[in-house]
CSV table of C-alpha atoms in Angstrom, one decimal:
chain,number,residue,atom,x,y,z
A,32,MET,CA,48.3,-8.0,-40.9
A,33,SER,CA,48.8,-4.6,-39.7
A,34,ASP,CA,45.9,-4.6,-37.4
A,35,GLY,CA,45.8,-2.9,-33.6
A,36,ALA,CA,44.2,-0.4,-31.6
A,37,GLY,CA,45.2,2.4,-33.6
A,38,SER,CA,44.4,1.1,-37.5
A,39,VAL,CA,41.4,1.1,-39.5
A,40,LEU,CA,40.0,-1.6,-41.5
A,41,VAL,CA,38.4,0.0,-44.4
A,42,LEU,CA,35.4,-2.4,-46.4
A,43,GLY,CA,34.2,-1.1,-49.5
A,44,GLU,CA,35.2,-0.8,-53.4
A,45,ALA,CA,38.5,0.1,-55.1
A,46,LEU,CA,37.8,0.4,-59.0
A,47,ILE,CA,39.0,2.7,-61.9
A,48,ASP,CA,38.0,5.9,-62.2
A,49,LEU,CA,37.9,7.3,-65.8
A,50,VAL,CA,38.9,11.0,-65.6
A,51,PRO,CA,39.2,13.6,-68.1
A,52,ASP,CA,42.7,14.8,-69.4
A,53,ASP,CA,43.4,18.6,-68.4
A,54,ARG,CA,44.0,19.6,-72.1
A,55,LEU,CA,41.8,17.5,-73.9
A,56,PRO,CA,38.4,16.7,-72.0
A,57,ALA,CA,37.4,14.3,-74.4
A,58,LEU,CA,40.7,11.9,-73.7
A,59,ARG,CA,40.2,9.7,-70.4
A,60,HIS,CA,42.7,8.5,-68.0
A,61,ALA,CA,42.2,5.3,-66.0
A,62,GLN,CA,43.2,5.9,-62.3
A,63,PRO,CA,42.7,3.9,-58.8
A,64,GLY,CA,39.5,5.3,-57.0
A,65,GLY,CA,36.4,4.3,-55.0
A,66,ALA,CA,35.5,6.2,-52.1
A,67,PRO,CA,36.8,3.2,-49.8
A,68,ALA,CA,39.9,2.7,-51.3
A,69,ASN,CA,40.9,6.2,-51.5
A,70,VAL,CA,40.2,6.5,-47.8
A,71,ALA,CA,42.4,3.6,-47.1
A,72,VAL,CA,45.3,5.2,-49.2
A,73,GLY,CA,44.7,8.5,-47.5
A,74,LEU,CA,45.1,6.9,-44.0
A,75,ALA,CA,48.3,5.2,-44.9
A,76,ARG,CA,49.6,8.4,-46.2
A,77,LEU,CA,48.8,10.4,-43.3
A,78,GLY,CA,50.6,7.7,-40.9
A,79,THR,CA,47.6,5.6,-39.8
A,80,PRO,CA,47.5,2.0,-40.4
A,81,ALA,CA,45.0,0.7,-42.8
A,82,VAL,CA,44.3,-2.5,-43.9
A,83,PHE,CA,41.5,-2.5,-46.8
A,84,ALA,CA,39.0,-5.4,-47.4
A,85,GLY,CA,37.4,-5.5,-50.8
A,86,GLY,CA,37.1,-7.5,-53.7
A,87,VAL,CA,39.8,-7.2,-56.3
A,88,GLY,CA,39.7,-8.4,-60.2
A,89,GLY,CA,41.9,-10.5,-62.0
A,90,ASP,CA,42.4,-8.1,-65.1
A,91,THR,CA,44.9,-5.4,-65.5
A,92,PHE,CA,42.8,-3.0,-63.8
A,93,GLY,CA,42.7,-5.0,-60.7
A,94,ARG,CA,46.1,-5.5,-60.6
A,95,THR,CA,46.8,-1.7,-60.8
A,96,VAL,CA,44.5,-0.7,-57.8
A,97,GLU,CA,45.9,-3.6,-55.5
A,98,ASP,CA,49.6,-2.2,-56.6
A,99,TRP,CA,48.4,1.4,-55.9
A,100,MET,CA,47.3,0.5,-52.3
A,101,ARG,CA,50.2,-1.5,-51.2
A,102,SER,CA,52.7,1.0,-52.7
A,103,ALA,CA,50.8,3.4,-50.2
A,104,GLY,CA,51.5,1.1,-47.2
A,105,VAL,CA,47.8,-0.3,-47.6
A,106,ASP,CA,47.3,-3.8,-46.3
A,107,THR,CA,45.4,-5.9,-48.8
A,108,GLY,CA,46.1,-9.4,-47.2
A,109,LEU,CA,42.3,-9.3,-46.7
A,110,CYS,CA,41.1,-8.7,-50.2
A,111,ALA,CA,38.8,-11.2,-51.6
A,112,ARG,CA,40.1,-11.8,-55.5
A,113,SER,CA,38.4,-13.1,-58.1
A,114,PRO,CA,38.9,-13.4,-62.1
A,115,LEU,CA,36.2,-11.0,-63.1
A,116,PRO,CA,36.8,-7.5,-64.2
A,117,THR,CA,37.2,-4.1,-62.2
A,118,ALA,CA,34.3,-1.8,-62.1
A,119,LEU,CA,34.7,1.7,-63.7
A,120,ALA,CA,33.7,5.2,-63.1
A,121,VAL,CA,33.5,7.8,-65.6
A,122,ALA,CA,33.8,11.2,-64.0
A,123,ASP,CA,32.5,14.4,-65.6
A,124,PRO,CA,33.7,17.0,-63.5
A,125,GLY,CA,31.4,20.4,-63.8
A,126,PRO,CA,31.0,23.8,-62.1
A,127,ASP,CA,28.7,22.1,-59.4
A,128,GLY,CA,31.0,19.2,-58.8
A,129,THR,CA,32.1,15.7,-60.3
A,130,GLY,CA,29.2,13.5,-61.8
A,131,TYR,CA,29.8,9.9,-62.4
A,132,HIS,CA,28.6,7.4,-64.6
A,133,PHE,CA,29.3,3.9,-63.3
A,134,HIS,CA,29.8,0.2,-65.2
A,135,LEU,CA,29.2,-2.2,-62.1
A,136,ARG,CA,27.8,-5.3,-63.0
A,137,ASP,CA,29.5,-8.8,-63.0
A,138,THR,CA,32.8,-7.3,-61.5
A,139,ALA,CA,34.9,-8.5,-58.8
A,140,THR,CA,34.7,-5.1,-57.2
A,141,PHE,CA,31.4,-5.7,-55.3
A,142,ARG,CA,32.7,-9.6,-54.0
A,143,LEU,CA,33.8,-8.7,-50.7
A,144,PRO,CA,35.3,-10.8,-48.1
A,145,GLU,CA,33.3,-11.9,-44.8
A,146,VAL,CA,34.4,-9.6,-41.6
A,147,THR,CA,33.4,-11.5,-38.3
A,148,ALA,CA,33.3,-9.7,-35.0
A,149,GLU,CA,36.6,-11.5,-34.0
A,150,LEU,CA,38.1,-9.6,-37.0
A,151,VAL,CA,36.5,-6.3,-36.0
A,152,SER,CA,37.6,-6.5,-32.3
A,153,GLY,CA,41.3,-6.2,-33.6
A,154,PHE,CA,41.0,-3.2,-35.1
A,155,GLY,CA,40.6,1.0,-33.6
A,156,ALA,CA,38.0,1.7,-36.0
A,157,VAL,CA,36.0,0.0,-39.2
A,158,TYR,CA,35.3,2.2,-41.9
A,159,ALA,CA,31.9,1.6,-44.4
A,160,GLY,CA,30.6,3.3,-47.0
A,161,GLY,CA,30.4,4.2,-50.8
A,162,LEU,CA,28.9,2.1,-53.4
A,163,ALA,CA,29.7,-1.0,-51.8
A,164,ALA,CA,27.1,0.2,-49.2
A,165,VAL,CA,24.2,-0.1,-51.9
A,166,VAL,CA,25.3,-2.5,-54.8
A,167,GLU,CA,25.0,-6.1,-54.2
A,168,PRO,CA,26.4,-8.4,-53.6
A,169,ALA,CA,28.5,-6.2,-51.2
A,170,ALA,CA,25.8,-4.4,-49.8
A,171,GLY,CA,24.6,-7.4,-47.7
A,172,ALA,CA,28.5,-7.7,-46.7
A,173,VAL,CA,28.5,-4.2,-45.7
A,174,ALA,CA,25.4,-4.4,-43.6
A,175,ALA,CA,26.6,-7.5,-41.7
A,176,ALA,CA,30.0,-6.2,-40.9
A,177,ALA,CA,28.5,-3.0,-39.7
A,178,ARG,CA,26.6,-4.7,-37.4
A,179,GLU,CA,29.6,-6.4,-35.8
A,180,ALA,CA,31.4,-3.4,-35.9
A,181,ALA,CA,28.6,-1.5,-34.2
A,182,GLY,CA,28.4,-4.0,-31.3
A,183,HIS,CA,32.5,-4.9,-31.1
A,184,GLY,CA,34.2,-1.9,-32.1
A,185,LEU,CA,33.8,1.8,-33.3
A,186,LEU,CA,31.9,2.3,-36.6
A,187,VAL,CA,32.5,5.0,-38.7
A,188,VAL,CA,30.1,5.5,-41.8
A,189,ASP,CA,30.4,8.1,-45.2
A,190,PRO,CA,27.2,7.5,-46.7
A,191,ASN,CA,28.7,9.2,-50.2
A,192,VAL,CA,25.3,9.4,-51.8
A,193,ARG,CA,25.1,8.7,-55.5
A,194,GLU,CA,22.1,9.8,-57.9
A,195,ALA,CA,23.3,7.5,-60.2
A,196,THR,CA,22.8,4.4,-58.1
A,197,ASP,CA,19.5,2.9,-58.0
A,198,GLY,CA,17.9,3.4,-54.4
A,199,GLY,CA,20.1,2.7,-51.6
A,200,GLY,CA,18.6,5.1,-49.0
A,201,ALA,CA,17.3,2.7,-46.6
A,202,SER,CA,20.3,0.8,-46.3
A,203,LEU,CA,22.7,4.1,-46.0
A,204,ARG,CA,20.3,5.1,-43.4
A,205,GLU,CA,20.4,1.9,-41.3
A,206,LEU,CA,24.3,2.4,-41.5
A,207,CYS,CA,24.0,5.9,-40.3
A,208,ALA,CA,21.8,4.6,-37.3
A,209,LEU,CA,24.5,1.8,-36.4
A,210,ALA,CA,27.7,4.2,-36.7
A,211,HIS,CA,29.5,6.1,-33.8
A,212,VAL,CA,30.9,8.6,-36.2
A,213,VAL,CA,29.1,9.7,-39.3
A,214,LYS,CA,30.8,12.2,-42.0
A,215,ALA,CA,28.4,13.1,-44.8
A,216,SER,CA,28.0,16.3,-47.0
A,217,ASP,CA,25.2,18.5,-46.6
A,218,GLU,CA,23.7,16.8,-50.2
A,219,ASP,CA,24.2,13.3,-48.9
A,220,LEU,CA,22.0,14.4,-46.0
A,221,ALA,CA,19.5,16.3,-48.0
A,222,ARG,CA,19.2,13.1,-50.2
A,223,LEU,CA,18.8,10.5,-47.5
A,224,TRP,CA,16.2,12.6,-45.5
A,225,PRO,CA,14.2,14.7,-48.2
A,226,GLY,CA,12.8,17.7,-47.2
A,227,ALA,CA,14.4,18.1,-43.8
A,228,ASP,CA,17.4,20.3,-43.5
A,229,PRO,CA,21.0,19.0,-43.5
A,230,SER,CA,21.6,20.5,-40.1
A,231,ALA,CA,18.6,19.4,-38.5
A,232,SER,CA,19.4,15.8,-39.7
A,233,ALA,CA,23.0,16.0,-38.8
A,234,GLY,CA,21.9,17.2,-35.1
A,235,ARG,CA,19.4,14.8,-34.8
A,236,LEU,CA,22.1,12.0,-35.7
A,237,ALA,CA,24.2,13.4,-33.0
A,238,ALA,CA,21.8,13.8,-30.2
A,239,GLN,CA,21.9,10.1,-30.4
A,240,GLY,CA,25.3,10.1,-29.2
A,241,ARG,CA,27.3,10.1,-32.1
A,242,LEU,CA,30.1,12.5,-33.5
A,243,VAL,CA,28.6,13.6,-37.2
A,244,VAL,CA,30.7,15.8,-39.5
A,245,MET,CA,29.1,17.5,-42.3
A,246,THR,CA,31.0,19.0,-45.1
A,247,ARG,CA,29.8,21.8,-47.1
A,248,GLY,CA,32.1,22.1,-49.9
A,249,ALA,CA,33.0,26.1,-50.1
A,250,LEU,CA,31.1,26.9,-47.0
A,251,GLY,CA,33.6,24.4,-44.9
A,252,SER,CA,32.3,21.8,-42.1
A,253,THR,CA,30.5,21.5,-39.0
A,254,ALA,CA,31.2,19.3,-36.1
A,255,PHE,CA,28.1,18.1,-34.3
A,256,LEU,CA,28.9,16.7,-30.8
A,257,PRO,CA,26.7,14.4,-28.8
A,258,SER,CA,26.9,17.3,-26.1
A,259,ALA,CA,24.4,19.5,-28.5
A,260,ALA,CA,27.0,21.6,-29.3
A,261,GLN,CA,28.6,22.4,-32.9
A,262,VAL,CA,31.5,23.8,-34.2
A,263,SER,CA,32.3,25.3,-37.6
A,264,VAL,CA,35.2,25.8,-39.7
A,265,PRO,CA,34.8,27.9,-42.6
A,266,ALA,CA,36.8,27.5,-46.1
A,267,VAL,CA,40.4,28.4,-46.8
A,268,PRO,CA,40.5,29.8,-50.4
A,269,VAL,CA,42.5,27.5,-52.7
A,270,GLU,CA,43.1,27.2,-56.7
A,271,VAL,CA,40.8,24.3,-57.5
A,272,VAL,CA,42.7,22.0,-59.7
A,273,ASN,CA,40.2,18.9,-59.0
A,274,THR,CA,37.8,17.8,-56.9
A,275,ILE,CA,38.0,13.8,-57.2
A,276,GLY,CA,38.6,12.5,-53.8
A,277,ALA,CA,38.6,15.4,-51.4
A,278,GLY,CA,36.0,14.2,-49.5
A,279,ASP,CA,37.4,11.0,-49.0
A,280,ALA,CA,41.0,12.7,-48.0
A,281,PHE,CA,38.6,15.1,-45.8
A,282,MET,CA,37.0,11.4,-44.3
A,283,ALA,CA,41.1,10.3,-43.9
A,284,ALA,CA,42.1,13.2,-42.2
A,285,VAL,CA,39.4,12.8,-39.6
A,286,LEU,CA,40.4,9.2,-38.6
A,287,ALA,CA,44.0,10.0,-38.9
A,288,TRP,CA,43.4,13.2,-36.4
A,289,LEU,CA,41.4,10.6,-33.8
A,290,GLY,CA,43.8,8.4,-34.0
A,291,ALA,CA,46.8,10.7,-33.3
A,292,ALA,CA,44.6,12.1,-30.6
A,293,GLY,CA,43.8,8.4,-29.1
A,294,LEU,CA,40.5,8.3,-29.6
A,295,LEU,CA,40.2,5.9,-32.2
A,296,ARG,CA,38.8,3.5,-30.0
A,297,ARG,CA,35.2,2.5,-29.1
A,298,GLY,CA,33.7,5.4,-27.2
A,299,GLY,CA,36.6,7.6,-27.9
A,300,PRO,CA,35.1,10.1,-30.2
A,301,ALA,CA,31.8,10.4,-28.0
A,302,GLY,CA,33.9,12.9,-25.4
A,303,LEU,CA,35.2,15.3,-28.4
A,304,GLY,CA,34.7,18.7,-26.9
A,305,PRO,CA,34.2,21.8,-29.3
A,306,ASP,CA,38.0,22.9,-29.2
A,307,ARG,CA,39.8,19.2,-30.2
A,308,ALA,CA,36.9,19.3,-33.0
A,309,GLY,CA,37.5,22.3,-34.0
A,310,ALA,CA,41.3,21.5,-34.8
A,311,MET,CA,40.4,17.9,-36.3
A,312,LEU,CA,37.8,19.8,-38.8
A,313,SER,CA,40.8,22.7,-39.6
A,314,TYR,CA,43.4,19.8,-40.0
A,315,ALA,CA,41.0,17.6,-42.4
A,316,ALA,CA,39.9,20.6,-44.3
A,317,GLY,CA,44.0,21.1,-45.2
A,318,VAL,CA,44.2,18.0,-46.1
A,319,ALA,CA,41.3,18.3,-48.5
A,320,ALA,CA,42.6,21.5,-50.0
A,321,ALA,CA,46.0,19.7,-50.7
A,322,VAL,CA,44.0,17.1,-53.0
A,323,CYS,CA,42.1,20.4,-54.8
A,324,GLY,CA,45.0,21.7,-55.5
A,325,GLN,CA,46.7,18.9,-57.5
A,326,SER,CA,46.3,17.8,-60.6
A,327,GLY,CA,45.4,14.1,-61.4
A,328,GLY,CA,45.3,12.9,-57.7
A,329,CYS,CA,42.6,11.8,-55.3
A,330,VAL,CA,44.6,11.3,-51.8
A,331,PRO,CA,46.9,13.6,-50.2
A,332,PRO,CA,50.1,14.5,-51.9
A,333,TYR,CA,52.6,14.1,-49.1
A,334,THR,CA,53.3,11.4,-46.5
A,335,HIS,CA,53.0,11.6,-42.7
A,336,PRO,CA,52.5,15.2,-41.9
A,337,PRO,CA,52.4,16.3,-38.3
A,338,LEU,CA,49.2,17.4,-37.0
A,339,GLY,CA,50.2,20.4,-35.8
A,340,PRO,CA,49.0,22.5,-32.9
A,341,PRO,CA,45.5,22.6,-32.4
A,342,ALA,CA,43.4,25.7,-33.7
A,343,SER,CA,42.8,28.3,-31.2
A,344,PRO,CA,39.9,27.1,-28.7
A,345,PRO,CA,36.7,29.0,-29.9
A,346,LYS,CA,34.4,30.3,-27.4
A,347,GLU,CA,32.7,27.5,-25.6
A,348,PRO,CA,28.8,27.6,-26.9
A,349,SER,CA,26.1,27.6,-24.8
A,350,PRO,CA,24.0,24.3,-24.6
A,351,GLY,CA,22.9,23.5,-28.4
A,352,GLY,CA,25.3,26.6,-29.6
A,353,GLU,CA,27.7,26.8,-32.2
A,354,ALA,CA,31.3,27.9,-32.0
A,355,GLU,CA,33.4,28.8,-35.0
A,356,VAL,CA,37.3,28.3,-35.9
A,357,ARG,CA,39.0,30.6,-38.1
A,358,SER,CA,40.8,28.2,-39.9
A,359,GLY,CA,40.6,25.3,-42.1
A,360,GLY,CA,38.1,24.3,-45.0
A,361,VAL,CA,38.4,24.6,-48.8
A,362,SER,CA,37.0,26.9,-51.8
A,363,GLY,CA,34.9,25.0,-54.3
A,364,ARG,CA,32.1,23.2,-54.3
A,365,GLY,CA,31.0,19.6,-54.5
A,366,TRP,CA,34.1,17.9,-53.3
A,367,ALA,CA,33.0,16.4,-49.8
């Protein structure tokens, strides 16, 4: 087991994405996916030890998904295994992002292992999110694990709201309330708190002592700090080939950056200042852009890249103000 203070326990689903062929959109290719699995593989490729705790099916797809994670360096020793089949997600990319149709019932994918307080305490952070947060029987396991992580470790939540799933808003809001770090798109926040401005919702979450990262596709990303400061990074132009998994790559890069900065521990992200937050966003946006620029991939196309020098420190904002870092981001919509 590759646990330790600098490692991440990733809890959630690993499934198969059926994605259109570049030249014949009616033809579908099966590729491993699922937001938590993408995050775990992204972490491993970026040099951060990752342990995946999910459900693995006994079919060919289940073996394919597990082989994919293990070949990237992800530890799958905690996975629960079942003879049931693997869940499927049919991807429908469009000009406003990628939509999905899911085949989830009676699958091994959402039968997760139990996560105890003792297990949680051995990791730098616990990530929870994806469909597993709202699809039973996984949702109950995710909620229980999140409560343990909130009390004994560092809980990171990506609500990753899907319109195609029934309900789940209350469960995702509860996870965000437990979390120490929340990464969400502006669309996620708008769906979780209808009628409220996404930035205002992010600010309220941060004011309660959290680090909140809001992604906005082509408009870049913003970090909302517990100090009430905000740091924004605009988009970097990139020829978008594929947006599948770019938001998950962004999430993995945020965690990898925090780990490299020695902040992947309970209380660590709470002390992040505006200059370092800008560097974190710039790094994560560059990783997401790399995913958008490749065909057929949903994780970073390289391994262990250096974090590089921090971005130029932004002008210190007045309390509640916003600083801007002129680097990072990605052109394209609907990826995060």
